[in-house]
PDB file of C-alpha atoms and ligand atoms in Angstrom:
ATOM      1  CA  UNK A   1      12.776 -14.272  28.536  1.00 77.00           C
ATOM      2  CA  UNK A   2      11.752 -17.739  29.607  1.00 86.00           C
ATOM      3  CA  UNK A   3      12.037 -20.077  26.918  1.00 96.00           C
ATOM      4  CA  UNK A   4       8.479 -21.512  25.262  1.00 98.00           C
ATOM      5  CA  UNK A   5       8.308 -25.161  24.804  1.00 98.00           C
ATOM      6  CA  UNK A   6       5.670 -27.546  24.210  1.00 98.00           C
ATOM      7  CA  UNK A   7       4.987 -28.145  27.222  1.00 98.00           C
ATOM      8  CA  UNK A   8       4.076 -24.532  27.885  1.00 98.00           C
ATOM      9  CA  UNK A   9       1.278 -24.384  24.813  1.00 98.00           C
ATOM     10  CA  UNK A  10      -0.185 -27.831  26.169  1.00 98.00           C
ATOM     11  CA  UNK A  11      -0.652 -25.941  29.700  1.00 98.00           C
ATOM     12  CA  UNK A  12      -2.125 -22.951  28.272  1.00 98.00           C
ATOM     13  CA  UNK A  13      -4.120 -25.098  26.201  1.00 98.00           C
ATOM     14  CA  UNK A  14      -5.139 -26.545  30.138  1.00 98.00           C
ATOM     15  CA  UNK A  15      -5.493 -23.386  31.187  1.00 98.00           C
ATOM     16  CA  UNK A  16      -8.037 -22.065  28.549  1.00 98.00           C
ATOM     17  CA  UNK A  17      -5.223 -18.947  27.760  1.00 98.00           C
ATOM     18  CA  UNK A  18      -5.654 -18.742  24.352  1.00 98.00           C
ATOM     19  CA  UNK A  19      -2.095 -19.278  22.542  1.00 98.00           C
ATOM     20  CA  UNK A  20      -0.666 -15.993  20.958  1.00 98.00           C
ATOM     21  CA  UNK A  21       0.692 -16.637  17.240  1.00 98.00           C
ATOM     22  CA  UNK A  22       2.664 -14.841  14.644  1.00 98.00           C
ATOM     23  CA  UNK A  23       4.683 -15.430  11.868  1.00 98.00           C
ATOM     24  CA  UNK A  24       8.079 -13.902  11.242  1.00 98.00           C
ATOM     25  CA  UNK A  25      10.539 -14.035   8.421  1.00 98.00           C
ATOM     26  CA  UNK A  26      13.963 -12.610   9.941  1.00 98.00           C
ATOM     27  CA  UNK A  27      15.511 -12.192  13.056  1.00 98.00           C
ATOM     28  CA  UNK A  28      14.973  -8.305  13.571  1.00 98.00           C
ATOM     29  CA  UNK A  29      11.007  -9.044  13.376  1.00 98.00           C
ATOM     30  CA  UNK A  30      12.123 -12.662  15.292  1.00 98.00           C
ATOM     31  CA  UNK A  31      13.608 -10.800  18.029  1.00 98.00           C
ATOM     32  CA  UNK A  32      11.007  -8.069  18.569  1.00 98.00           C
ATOM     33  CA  UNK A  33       7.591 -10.465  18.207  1.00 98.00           C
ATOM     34  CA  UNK A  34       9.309 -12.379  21.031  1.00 98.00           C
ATOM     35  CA  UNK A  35      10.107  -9.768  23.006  1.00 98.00           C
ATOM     36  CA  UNK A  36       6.341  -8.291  22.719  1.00 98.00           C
ATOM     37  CA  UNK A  37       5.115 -11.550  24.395  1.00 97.00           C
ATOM     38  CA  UNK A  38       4.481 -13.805  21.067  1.00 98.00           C
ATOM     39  CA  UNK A  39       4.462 -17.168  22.665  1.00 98.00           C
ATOM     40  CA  UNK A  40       4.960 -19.235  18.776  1.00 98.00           C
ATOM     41  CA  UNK A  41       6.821 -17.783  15.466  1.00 99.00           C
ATOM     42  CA  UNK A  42       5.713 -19.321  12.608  1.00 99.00           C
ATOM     43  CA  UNK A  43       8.398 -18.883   9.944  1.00 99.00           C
ATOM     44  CA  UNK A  44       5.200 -19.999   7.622  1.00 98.00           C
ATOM     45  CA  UNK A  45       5.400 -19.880   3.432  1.00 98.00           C
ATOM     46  CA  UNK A  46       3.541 -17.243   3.432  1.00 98.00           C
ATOM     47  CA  UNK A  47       7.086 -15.866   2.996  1.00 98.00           C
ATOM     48  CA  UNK A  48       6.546 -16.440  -0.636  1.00 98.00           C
ATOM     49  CA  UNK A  49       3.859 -13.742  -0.849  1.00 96.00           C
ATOM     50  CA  UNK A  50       4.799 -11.302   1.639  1.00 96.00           C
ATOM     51  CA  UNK A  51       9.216 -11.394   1.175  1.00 97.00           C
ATOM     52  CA  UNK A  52       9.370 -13.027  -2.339  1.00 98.00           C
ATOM     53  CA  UNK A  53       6.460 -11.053  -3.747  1.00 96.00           C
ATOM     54  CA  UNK A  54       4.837 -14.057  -6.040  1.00 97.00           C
ATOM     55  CA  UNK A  55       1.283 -15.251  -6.362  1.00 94.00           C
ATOM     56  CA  UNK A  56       1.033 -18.463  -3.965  1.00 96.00           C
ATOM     57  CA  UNK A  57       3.506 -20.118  -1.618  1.00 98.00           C
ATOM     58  CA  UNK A  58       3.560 -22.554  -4.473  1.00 98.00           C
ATOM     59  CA  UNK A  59       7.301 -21.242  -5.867  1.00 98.00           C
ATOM     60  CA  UNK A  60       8.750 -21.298  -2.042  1.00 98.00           C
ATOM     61  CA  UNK A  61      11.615 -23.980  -1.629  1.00 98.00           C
ATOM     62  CA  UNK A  62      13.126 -26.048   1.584  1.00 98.00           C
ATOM     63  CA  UNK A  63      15.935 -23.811   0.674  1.00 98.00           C
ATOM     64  CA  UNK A  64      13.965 -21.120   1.302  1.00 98.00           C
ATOM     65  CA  UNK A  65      12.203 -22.134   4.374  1.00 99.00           C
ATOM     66  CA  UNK A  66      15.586 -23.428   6.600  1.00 99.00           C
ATOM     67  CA  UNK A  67      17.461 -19.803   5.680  1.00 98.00           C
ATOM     68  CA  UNK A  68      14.465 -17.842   6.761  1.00 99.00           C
ATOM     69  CA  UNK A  69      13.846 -20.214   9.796  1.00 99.00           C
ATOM     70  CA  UNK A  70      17.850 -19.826  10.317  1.00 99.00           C
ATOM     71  CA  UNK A  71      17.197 -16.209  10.457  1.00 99.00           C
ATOM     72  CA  UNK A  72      14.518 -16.255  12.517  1.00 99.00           C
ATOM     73  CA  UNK A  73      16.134 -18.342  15.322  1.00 98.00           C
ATOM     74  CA  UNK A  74      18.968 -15.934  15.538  1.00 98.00           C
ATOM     75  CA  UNK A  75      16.789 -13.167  16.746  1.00 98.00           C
ATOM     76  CA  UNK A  76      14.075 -15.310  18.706  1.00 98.00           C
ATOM     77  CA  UNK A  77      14.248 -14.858  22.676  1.00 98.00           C
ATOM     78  CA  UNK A  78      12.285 -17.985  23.830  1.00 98.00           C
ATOM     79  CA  UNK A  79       9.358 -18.115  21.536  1.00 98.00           C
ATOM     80  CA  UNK A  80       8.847 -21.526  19.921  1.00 98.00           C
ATOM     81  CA  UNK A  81       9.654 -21.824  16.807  1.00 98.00           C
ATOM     82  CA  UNK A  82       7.509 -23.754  14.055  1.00 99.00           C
ATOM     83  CA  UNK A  83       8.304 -23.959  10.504  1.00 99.00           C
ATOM     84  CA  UNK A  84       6.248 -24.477   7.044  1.00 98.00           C
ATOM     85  CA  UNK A  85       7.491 -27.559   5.200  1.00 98.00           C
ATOM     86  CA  UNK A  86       7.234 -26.310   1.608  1.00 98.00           C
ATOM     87  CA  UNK A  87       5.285 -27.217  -1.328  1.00 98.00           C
ATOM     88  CA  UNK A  88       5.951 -30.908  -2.369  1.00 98.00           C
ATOM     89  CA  UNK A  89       8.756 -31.189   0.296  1.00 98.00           C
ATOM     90  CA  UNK A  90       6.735 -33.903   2.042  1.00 98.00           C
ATOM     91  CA  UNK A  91       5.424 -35.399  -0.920  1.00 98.00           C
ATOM     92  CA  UNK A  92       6.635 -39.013   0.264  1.00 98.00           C
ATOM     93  CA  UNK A  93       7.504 -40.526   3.669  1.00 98.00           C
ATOM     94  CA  UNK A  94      11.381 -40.280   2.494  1.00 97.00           C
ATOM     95  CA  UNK A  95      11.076 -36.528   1.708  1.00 98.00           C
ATOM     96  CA  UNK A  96       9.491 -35.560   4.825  1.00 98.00           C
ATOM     97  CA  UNK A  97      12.017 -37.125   6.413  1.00 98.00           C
ATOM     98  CA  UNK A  98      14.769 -35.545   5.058  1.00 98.00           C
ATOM     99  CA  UNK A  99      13.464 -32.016   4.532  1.00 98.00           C
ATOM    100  CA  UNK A 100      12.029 -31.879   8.718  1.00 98.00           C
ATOM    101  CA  UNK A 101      15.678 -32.420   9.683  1.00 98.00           C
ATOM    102  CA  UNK A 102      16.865 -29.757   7.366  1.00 98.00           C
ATOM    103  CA  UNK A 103      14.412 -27.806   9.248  1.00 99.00           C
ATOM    104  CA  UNK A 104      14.769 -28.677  12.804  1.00 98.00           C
ATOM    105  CA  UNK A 105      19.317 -27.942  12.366  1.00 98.00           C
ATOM    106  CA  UNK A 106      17.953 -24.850  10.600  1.00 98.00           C
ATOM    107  CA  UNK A 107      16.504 -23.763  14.376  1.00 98.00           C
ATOM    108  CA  UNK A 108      12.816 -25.280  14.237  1.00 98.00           C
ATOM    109  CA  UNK A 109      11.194 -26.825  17.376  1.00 98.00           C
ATOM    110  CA  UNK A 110       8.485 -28.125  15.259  1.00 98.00           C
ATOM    111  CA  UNK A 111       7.612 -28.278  11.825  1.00 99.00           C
ATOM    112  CA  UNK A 112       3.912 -27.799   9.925  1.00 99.00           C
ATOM    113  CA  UNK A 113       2.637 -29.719   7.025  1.00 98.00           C
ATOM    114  CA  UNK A 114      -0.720 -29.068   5.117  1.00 98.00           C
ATOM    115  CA  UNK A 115      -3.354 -31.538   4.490  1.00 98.00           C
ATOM    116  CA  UNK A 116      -5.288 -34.416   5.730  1.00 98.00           C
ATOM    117  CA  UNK A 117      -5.575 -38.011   6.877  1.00 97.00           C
ATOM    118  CA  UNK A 118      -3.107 -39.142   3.820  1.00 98.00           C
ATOM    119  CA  UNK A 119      -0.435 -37.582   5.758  1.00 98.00           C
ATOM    120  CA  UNK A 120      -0.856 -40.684   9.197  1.00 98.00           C
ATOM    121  CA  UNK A 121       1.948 -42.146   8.199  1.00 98.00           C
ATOM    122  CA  UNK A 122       4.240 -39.203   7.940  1.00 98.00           C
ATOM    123  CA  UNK A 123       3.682 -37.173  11.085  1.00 98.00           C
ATOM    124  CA  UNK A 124       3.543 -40.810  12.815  1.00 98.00           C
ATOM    125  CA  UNK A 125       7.244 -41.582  11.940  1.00 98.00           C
ATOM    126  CA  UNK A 126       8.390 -37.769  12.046  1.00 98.00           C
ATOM    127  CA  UNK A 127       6.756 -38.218  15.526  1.00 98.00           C
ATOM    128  CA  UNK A 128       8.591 -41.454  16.380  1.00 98.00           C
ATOM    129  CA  UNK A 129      11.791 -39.341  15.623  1.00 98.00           C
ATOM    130  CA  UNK A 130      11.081 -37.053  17.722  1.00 98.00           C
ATOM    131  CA  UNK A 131       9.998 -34.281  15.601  1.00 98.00           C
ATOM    132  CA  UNK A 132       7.234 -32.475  16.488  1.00 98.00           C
ATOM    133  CA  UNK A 133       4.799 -31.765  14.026  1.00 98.00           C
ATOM    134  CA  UNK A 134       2.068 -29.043  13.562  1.00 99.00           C
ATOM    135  CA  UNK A 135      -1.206 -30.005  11.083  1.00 98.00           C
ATOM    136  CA  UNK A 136      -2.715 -27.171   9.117  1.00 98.00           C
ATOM    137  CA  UNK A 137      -6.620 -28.285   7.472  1.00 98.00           C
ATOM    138  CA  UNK A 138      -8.898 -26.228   6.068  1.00 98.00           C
ATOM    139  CA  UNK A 139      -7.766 -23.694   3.465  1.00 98.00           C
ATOM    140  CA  UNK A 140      -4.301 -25.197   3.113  1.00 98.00           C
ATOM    141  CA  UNK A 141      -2.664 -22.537   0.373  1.00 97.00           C
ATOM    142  CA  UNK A 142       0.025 -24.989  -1.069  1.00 98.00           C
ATOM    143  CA  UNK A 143      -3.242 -26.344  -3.008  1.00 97.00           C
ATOM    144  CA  UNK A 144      -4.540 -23.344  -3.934  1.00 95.00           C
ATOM    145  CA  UNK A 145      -5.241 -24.799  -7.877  1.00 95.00           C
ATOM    146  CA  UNK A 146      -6.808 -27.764  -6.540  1.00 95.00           C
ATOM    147  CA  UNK A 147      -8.740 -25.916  -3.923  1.00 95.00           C
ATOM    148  CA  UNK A 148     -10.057 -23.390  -7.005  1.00 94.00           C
ATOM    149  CA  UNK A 149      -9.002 -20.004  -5.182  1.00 94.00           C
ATOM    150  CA  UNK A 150      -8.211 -19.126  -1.756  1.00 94.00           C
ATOM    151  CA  UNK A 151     -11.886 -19.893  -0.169  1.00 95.00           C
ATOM    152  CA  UNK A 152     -13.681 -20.946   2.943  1.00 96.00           C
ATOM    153  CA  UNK A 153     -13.248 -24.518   3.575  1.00 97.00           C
ATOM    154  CA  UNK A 154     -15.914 -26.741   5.441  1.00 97.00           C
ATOM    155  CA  UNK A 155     -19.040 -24.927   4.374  1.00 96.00           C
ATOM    156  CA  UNK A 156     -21.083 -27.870   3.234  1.00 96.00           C
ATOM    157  CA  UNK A 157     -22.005 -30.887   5.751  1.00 96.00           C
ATOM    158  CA  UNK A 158     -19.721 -33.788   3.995  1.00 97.00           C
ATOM    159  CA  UNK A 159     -16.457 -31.569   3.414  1.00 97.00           C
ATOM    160  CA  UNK A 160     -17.125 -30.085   7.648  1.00 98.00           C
ATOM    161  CA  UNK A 161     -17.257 -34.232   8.412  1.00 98.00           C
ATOM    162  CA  UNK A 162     -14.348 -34.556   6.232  1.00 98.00           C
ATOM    163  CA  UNK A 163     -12.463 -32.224   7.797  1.00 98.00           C
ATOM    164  CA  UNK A 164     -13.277 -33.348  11.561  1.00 98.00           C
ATOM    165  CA  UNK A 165     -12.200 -37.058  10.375  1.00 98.00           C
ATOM    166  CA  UNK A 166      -9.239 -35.557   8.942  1.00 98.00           C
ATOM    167  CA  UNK A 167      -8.370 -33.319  12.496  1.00 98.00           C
ATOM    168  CA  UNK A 168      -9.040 -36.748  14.414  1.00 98.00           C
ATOM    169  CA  UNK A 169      -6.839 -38.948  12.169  1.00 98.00           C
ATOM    170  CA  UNK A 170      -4.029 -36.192  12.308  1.00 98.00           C
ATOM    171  CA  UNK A 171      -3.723 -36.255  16.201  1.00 98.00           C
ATOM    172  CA  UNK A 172      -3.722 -39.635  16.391  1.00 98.00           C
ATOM    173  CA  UNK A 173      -0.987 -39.960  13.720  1.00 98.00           C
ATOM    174  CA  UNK A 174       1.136 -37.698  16.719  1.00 98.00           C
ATOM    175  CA  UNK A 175       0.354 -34.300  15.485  1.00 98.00           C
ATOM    176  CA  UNK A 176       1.082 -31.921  18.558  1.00 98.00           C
ATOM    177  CA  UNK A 177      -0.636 -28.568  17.277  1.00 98.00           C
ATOM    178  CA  UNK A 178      -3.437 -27.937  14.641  1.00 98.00           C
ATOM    179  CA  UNK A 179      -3.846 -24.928  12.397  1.00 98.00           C
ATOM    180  CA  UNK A 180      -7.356 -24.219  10.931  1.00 98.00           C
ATOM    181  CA  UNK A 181      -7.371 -21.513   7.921  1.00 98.00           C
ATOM    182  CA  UNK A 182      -9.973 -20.058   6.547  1.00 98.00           C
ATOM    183  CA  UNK A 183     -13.008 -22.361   8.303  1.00 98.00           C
ATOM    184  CA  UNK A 184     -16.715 -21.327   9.786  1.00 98.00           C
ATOM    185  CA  UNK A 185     -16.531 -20.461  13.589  1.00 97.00           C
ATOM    186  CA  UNK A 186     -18.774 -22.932  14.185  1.00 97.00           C
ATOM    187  CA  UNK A 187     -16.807 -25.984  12.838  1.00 98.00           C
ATOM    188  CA  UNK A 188     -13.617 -24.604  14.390  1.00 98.00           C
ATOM    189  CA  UNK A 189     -15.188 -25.087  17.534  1.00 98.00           C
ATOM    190  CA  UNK A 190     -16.478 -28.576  16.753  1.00 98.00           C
ATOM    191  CA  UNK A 191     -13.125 -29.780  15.749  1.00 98.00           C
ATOM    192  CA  UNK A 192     -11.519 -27.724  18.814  1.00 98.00           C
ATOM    193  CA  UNK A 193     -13.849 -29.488  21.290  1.00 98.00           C
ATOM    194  CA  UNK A 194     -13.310 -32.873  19.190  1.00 98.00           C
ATOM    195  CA  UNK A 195      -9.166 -33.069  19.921  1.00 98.00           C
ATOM    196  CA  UNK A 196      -6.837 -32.657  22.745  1.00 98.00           C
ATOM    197  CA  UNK A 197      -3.868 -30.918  21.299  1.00 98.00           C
ATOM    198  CA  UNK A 198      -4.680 -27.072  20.626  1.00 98.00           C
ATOM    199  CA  UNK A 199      -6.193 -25.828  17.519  1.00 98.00           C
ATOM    200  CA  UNK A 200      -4.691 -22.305  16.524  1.00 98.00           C
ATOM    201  CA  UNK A 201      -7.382 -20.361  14.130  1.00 98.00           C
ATOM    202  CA  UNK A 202      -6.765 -17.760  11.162  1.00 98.00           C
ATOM    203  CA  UNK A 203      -9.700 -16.991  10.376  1.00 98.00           C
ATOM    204  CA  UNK A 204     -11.349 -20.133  11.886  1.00 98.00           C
ATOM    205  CA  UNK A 205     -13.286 -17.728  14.646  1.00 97.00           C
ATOM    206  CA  UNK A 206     -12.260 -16.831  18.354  1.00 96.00           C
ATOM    207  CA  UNK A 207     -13.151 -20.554  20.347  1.00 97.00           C
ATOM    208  CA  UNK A 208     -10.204 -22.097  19.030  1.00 98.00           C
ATOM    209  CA  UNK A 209      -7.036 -22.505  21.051  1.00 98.00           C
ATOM    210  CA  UNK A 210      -5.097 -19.650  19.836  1.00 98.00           C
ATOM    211  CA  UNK A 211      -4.914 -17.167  16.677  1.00 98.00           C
ATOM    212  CA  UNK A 212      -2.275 -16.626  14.405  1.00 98.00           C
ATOM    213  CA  UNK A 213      -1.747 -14.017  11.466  1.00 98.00           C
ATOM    214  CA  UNK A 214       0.746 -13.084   9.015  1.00 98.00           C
ATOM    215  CA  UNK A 215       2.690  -9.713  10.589  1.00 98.00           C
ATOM    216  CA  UNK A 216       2.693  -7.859   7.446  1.00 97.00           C
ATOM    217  CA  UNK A 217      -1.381  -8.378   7.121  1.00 97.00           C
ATOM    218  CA  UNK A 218      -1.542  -7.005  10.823  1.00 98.00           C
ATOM    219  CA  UNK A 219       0.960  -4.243  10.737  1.00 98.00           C
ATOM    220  CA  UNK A 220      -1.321  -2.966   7.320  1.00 96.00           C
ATOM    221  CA  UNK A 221       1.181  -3.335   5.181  1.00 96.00           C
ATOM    222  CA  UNK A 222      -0.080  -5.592   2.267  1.00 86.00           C
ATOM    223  CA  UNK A 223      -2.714  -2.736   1.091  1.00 83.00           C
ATOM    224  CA  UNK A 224      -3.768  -5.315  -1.809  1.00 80.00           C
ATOM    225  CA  UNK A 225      -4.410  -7.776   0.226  1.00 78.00           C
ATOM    226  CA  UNK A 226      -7.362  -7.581   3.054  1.00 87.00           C
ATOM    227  CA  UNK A 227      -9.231 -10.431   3.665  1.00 93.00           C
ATOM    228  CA  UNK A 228     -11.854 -10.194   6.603  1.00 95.00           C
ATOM    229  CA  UNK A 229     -10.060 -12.389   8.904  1.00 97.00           C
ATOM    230  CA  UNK A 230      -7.344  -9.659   9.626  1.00 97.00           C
ATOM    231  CA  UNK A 231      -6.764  -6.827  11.949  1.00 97.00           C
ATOM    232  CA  UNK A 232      -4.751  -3.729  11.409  1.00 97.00           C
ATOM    233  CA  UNK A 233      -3.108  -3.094  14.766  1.00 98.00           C
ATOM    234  CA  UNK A 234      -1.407  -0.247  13.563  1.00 98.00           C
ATOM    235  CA  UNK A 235      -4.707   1.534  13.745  1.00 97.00           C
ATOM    236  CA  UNK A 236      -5.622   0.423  17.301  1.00 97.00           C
ATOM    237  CA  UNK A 237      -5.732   2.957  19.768  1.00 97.00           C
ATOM    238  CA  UNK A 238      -2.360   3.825  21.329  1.00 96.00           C
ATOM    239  CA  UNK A 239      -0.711   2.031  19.421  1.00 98.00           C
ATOM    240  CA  UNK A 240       2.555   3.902  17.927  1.00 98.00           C
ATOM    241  CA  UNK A 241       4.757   1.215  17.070  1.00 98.00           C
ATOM    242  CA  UNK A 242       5.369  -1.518  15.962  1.00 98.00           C
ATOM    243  CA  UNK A 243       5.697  -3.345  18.592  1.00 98.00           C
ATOM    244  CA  UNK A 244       2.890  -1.704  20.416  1.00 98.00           C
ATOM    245  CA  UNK A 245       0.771  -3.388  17.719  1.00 98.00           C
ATOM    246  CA  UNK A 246       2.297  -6.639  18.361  1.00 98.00           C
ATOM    247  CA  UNK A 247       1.775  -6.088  22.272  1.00 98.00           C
ATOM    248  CA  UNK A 248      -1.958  -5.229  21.265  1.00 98.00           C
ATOM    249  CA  UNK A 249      -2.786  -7.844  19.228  1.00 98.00           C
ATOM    250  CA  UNK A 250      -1.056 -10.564  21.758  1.00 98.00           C
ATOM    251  CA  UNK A 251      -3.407  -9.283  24.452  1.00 98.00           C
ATOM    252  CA  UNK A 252      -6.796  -8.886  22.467  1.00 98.00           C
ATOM    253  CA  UNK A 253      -5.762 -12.572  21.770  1.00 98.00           C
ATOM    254  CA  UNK A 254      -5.770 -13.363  25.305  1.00 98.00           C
ATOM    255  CA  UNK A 255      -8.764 -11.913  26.250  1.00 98.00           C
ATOM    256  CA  UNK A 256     -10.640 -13.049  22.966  1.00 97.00           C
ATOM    257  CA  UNK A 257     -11.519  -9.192  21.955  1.00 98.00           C
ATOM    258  CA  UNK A 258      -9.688 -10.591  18.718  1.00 98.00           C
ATOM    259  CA  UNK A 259     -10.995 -11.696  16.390  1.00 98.00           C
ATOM    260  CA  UNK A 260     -14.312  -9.883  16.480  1.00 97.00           C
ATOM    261  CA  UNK A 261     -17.413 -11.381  14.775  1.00 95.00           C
ATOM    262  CA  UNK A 262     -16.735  -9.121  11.583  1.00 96.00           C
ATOM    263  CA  UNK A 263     -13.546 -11.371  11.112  1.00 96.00           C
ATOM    264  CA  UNK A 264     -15.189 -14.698  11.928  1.00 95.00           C
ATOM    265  CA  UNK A 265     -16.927 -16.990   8.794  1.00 95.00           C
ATOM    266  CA  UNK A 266     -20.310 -18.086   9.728  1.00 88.00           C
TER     267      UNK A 266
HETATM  268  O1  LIG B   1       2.368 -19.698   5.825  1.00 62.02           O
HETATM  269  C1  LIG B   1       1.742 -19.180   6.745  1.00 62.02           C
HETATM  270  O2  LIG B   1       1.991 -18.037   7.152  1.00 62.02           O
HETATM  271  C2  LIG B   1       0.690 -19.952   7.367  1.00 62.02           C
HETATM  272  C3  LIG B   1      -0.268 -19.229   8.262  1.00 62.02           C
HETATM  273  C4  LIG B   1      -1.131 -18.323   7.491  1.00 62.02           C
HETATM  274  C5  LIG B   1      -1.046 -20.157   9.118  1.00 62.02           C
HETATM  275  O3  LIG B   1       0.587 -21.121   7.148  1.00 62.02           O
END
């Protein structure tokens, strides 16, 4: 399988081909989301819901995150890899530091950090060292307590200008990719028409860049857990595997079938 790099997302950003995302925790899921045409595994935190079984990604370590990321770049075949720095791991410039080289000799090509503008200075010197970094605004789940809940971010005017300051300061800091969780379709696009580098959407509505969702949410497998940004696959038609779903999903995210309007925030 030809190998994914950068380089590819920025041309398919270029190209208007919306960027097919996907987290994985291990290198048996690694290998087959790769092989079904995944063009980025996120090795995200989420790993503290879905594989640890707590509450919040909260109790997830850096530990945690470069064996899992380890894992997953055994079994990858070419898809790039990005990695969640975990809670408080890039609390100061000297952490970050640190904990995204753990990361990147774990098997990252890039790593992702929550949060806004007060991170400049960070993703400008990881950038400087030639780490790539991914941004993630919006509902950013490490600060779930301060957030109040896992809710829709952006809804009112000043915290939608917020964000859009926040997305502009973060690509000029050097960020090379942008998540958006959890944000009203119509101030995904706004920030998605505001930057260069490619926003990737959960939840954020189909005119971003590219979608990504957790693979146990889209494979139907966390039955308490069914927010209306996700998709089972397993229940598309044909599908009778699990990689099926994965094929299905990667190509209703290039031709923007997903996600529908009854998984967008308006
Ligand atoms: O941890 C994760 O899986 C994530 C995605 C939901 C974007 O950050």
């Amino acid at each position: 399988m030809k190998k994914i790099t950068l380089h590819t997302i920025q041309q398919l950003k270029a190209n208007n081909d919306p960027i097919s995302v996907i987290t994985a925790y291990d290198s048996t899921f690694a290998k087959l989301v790769s092989e079904s045409g995944i063009e980025i595994i996120l090795v995200g935190d989420s790993l503290g819901n879905v594989i640890q079984g707590h509450a919040s990604t909260v109790p997830v370590s850096i530990d945690d995150m470069c064996y899992h990321t380890a894992c997953v770049a055994r079994g990858n075949q070419g898809s790039l890899l990005i990695a969640d720095m975990s809670y408080m791991s890039y609390a100061t410039e000297d952490q970050t530091m640190c904990n995204a080289a753990k990361l990147m000799q774990a098997g990252a090509n890039m790593v992702k950090v929550e949060g806004g503008e007060w991170l400049y200075a960070s993703i400008k010197k990881l950038t400087q060292r030639g780490i790539p970094v991914c941004a993630h605004l919006g509902l950013t789940p490490q600060s779930v307590d301060a957030l109040g809940g896992y809710k829709v971010q952006g809804r009112d005017e000043q915290s939608a200008s917020q964000m859009i300051d926040d997305a502009v300061a973060l690509e000029k800091a050097g960020a090379k990719l942008l998540v958006l969780e959890c944000v009203p379709q119509d101030l995904a696009k706004q920030v998605t028409e505001t930057l260069t580098i490619p926003t990737i959407g959960i939840g954020a509505g189909n005119l971003t860049d590219g979608q990504v969702l957790v693979l146990q949410d889209m494979l139907g497998l966390n039955r308490d857990f069914k927010p209306k940004f996700v998709k089972d696959f397993m229940q598309a038609p044909n599908v009778k595997s699990v990689s099926d779903a994965v094929e299905c999903y990667v190509k209703e995210v290039k031709s923007r079938q997903f996600p529908a309007a009854e998984h967008c925030f308006n």
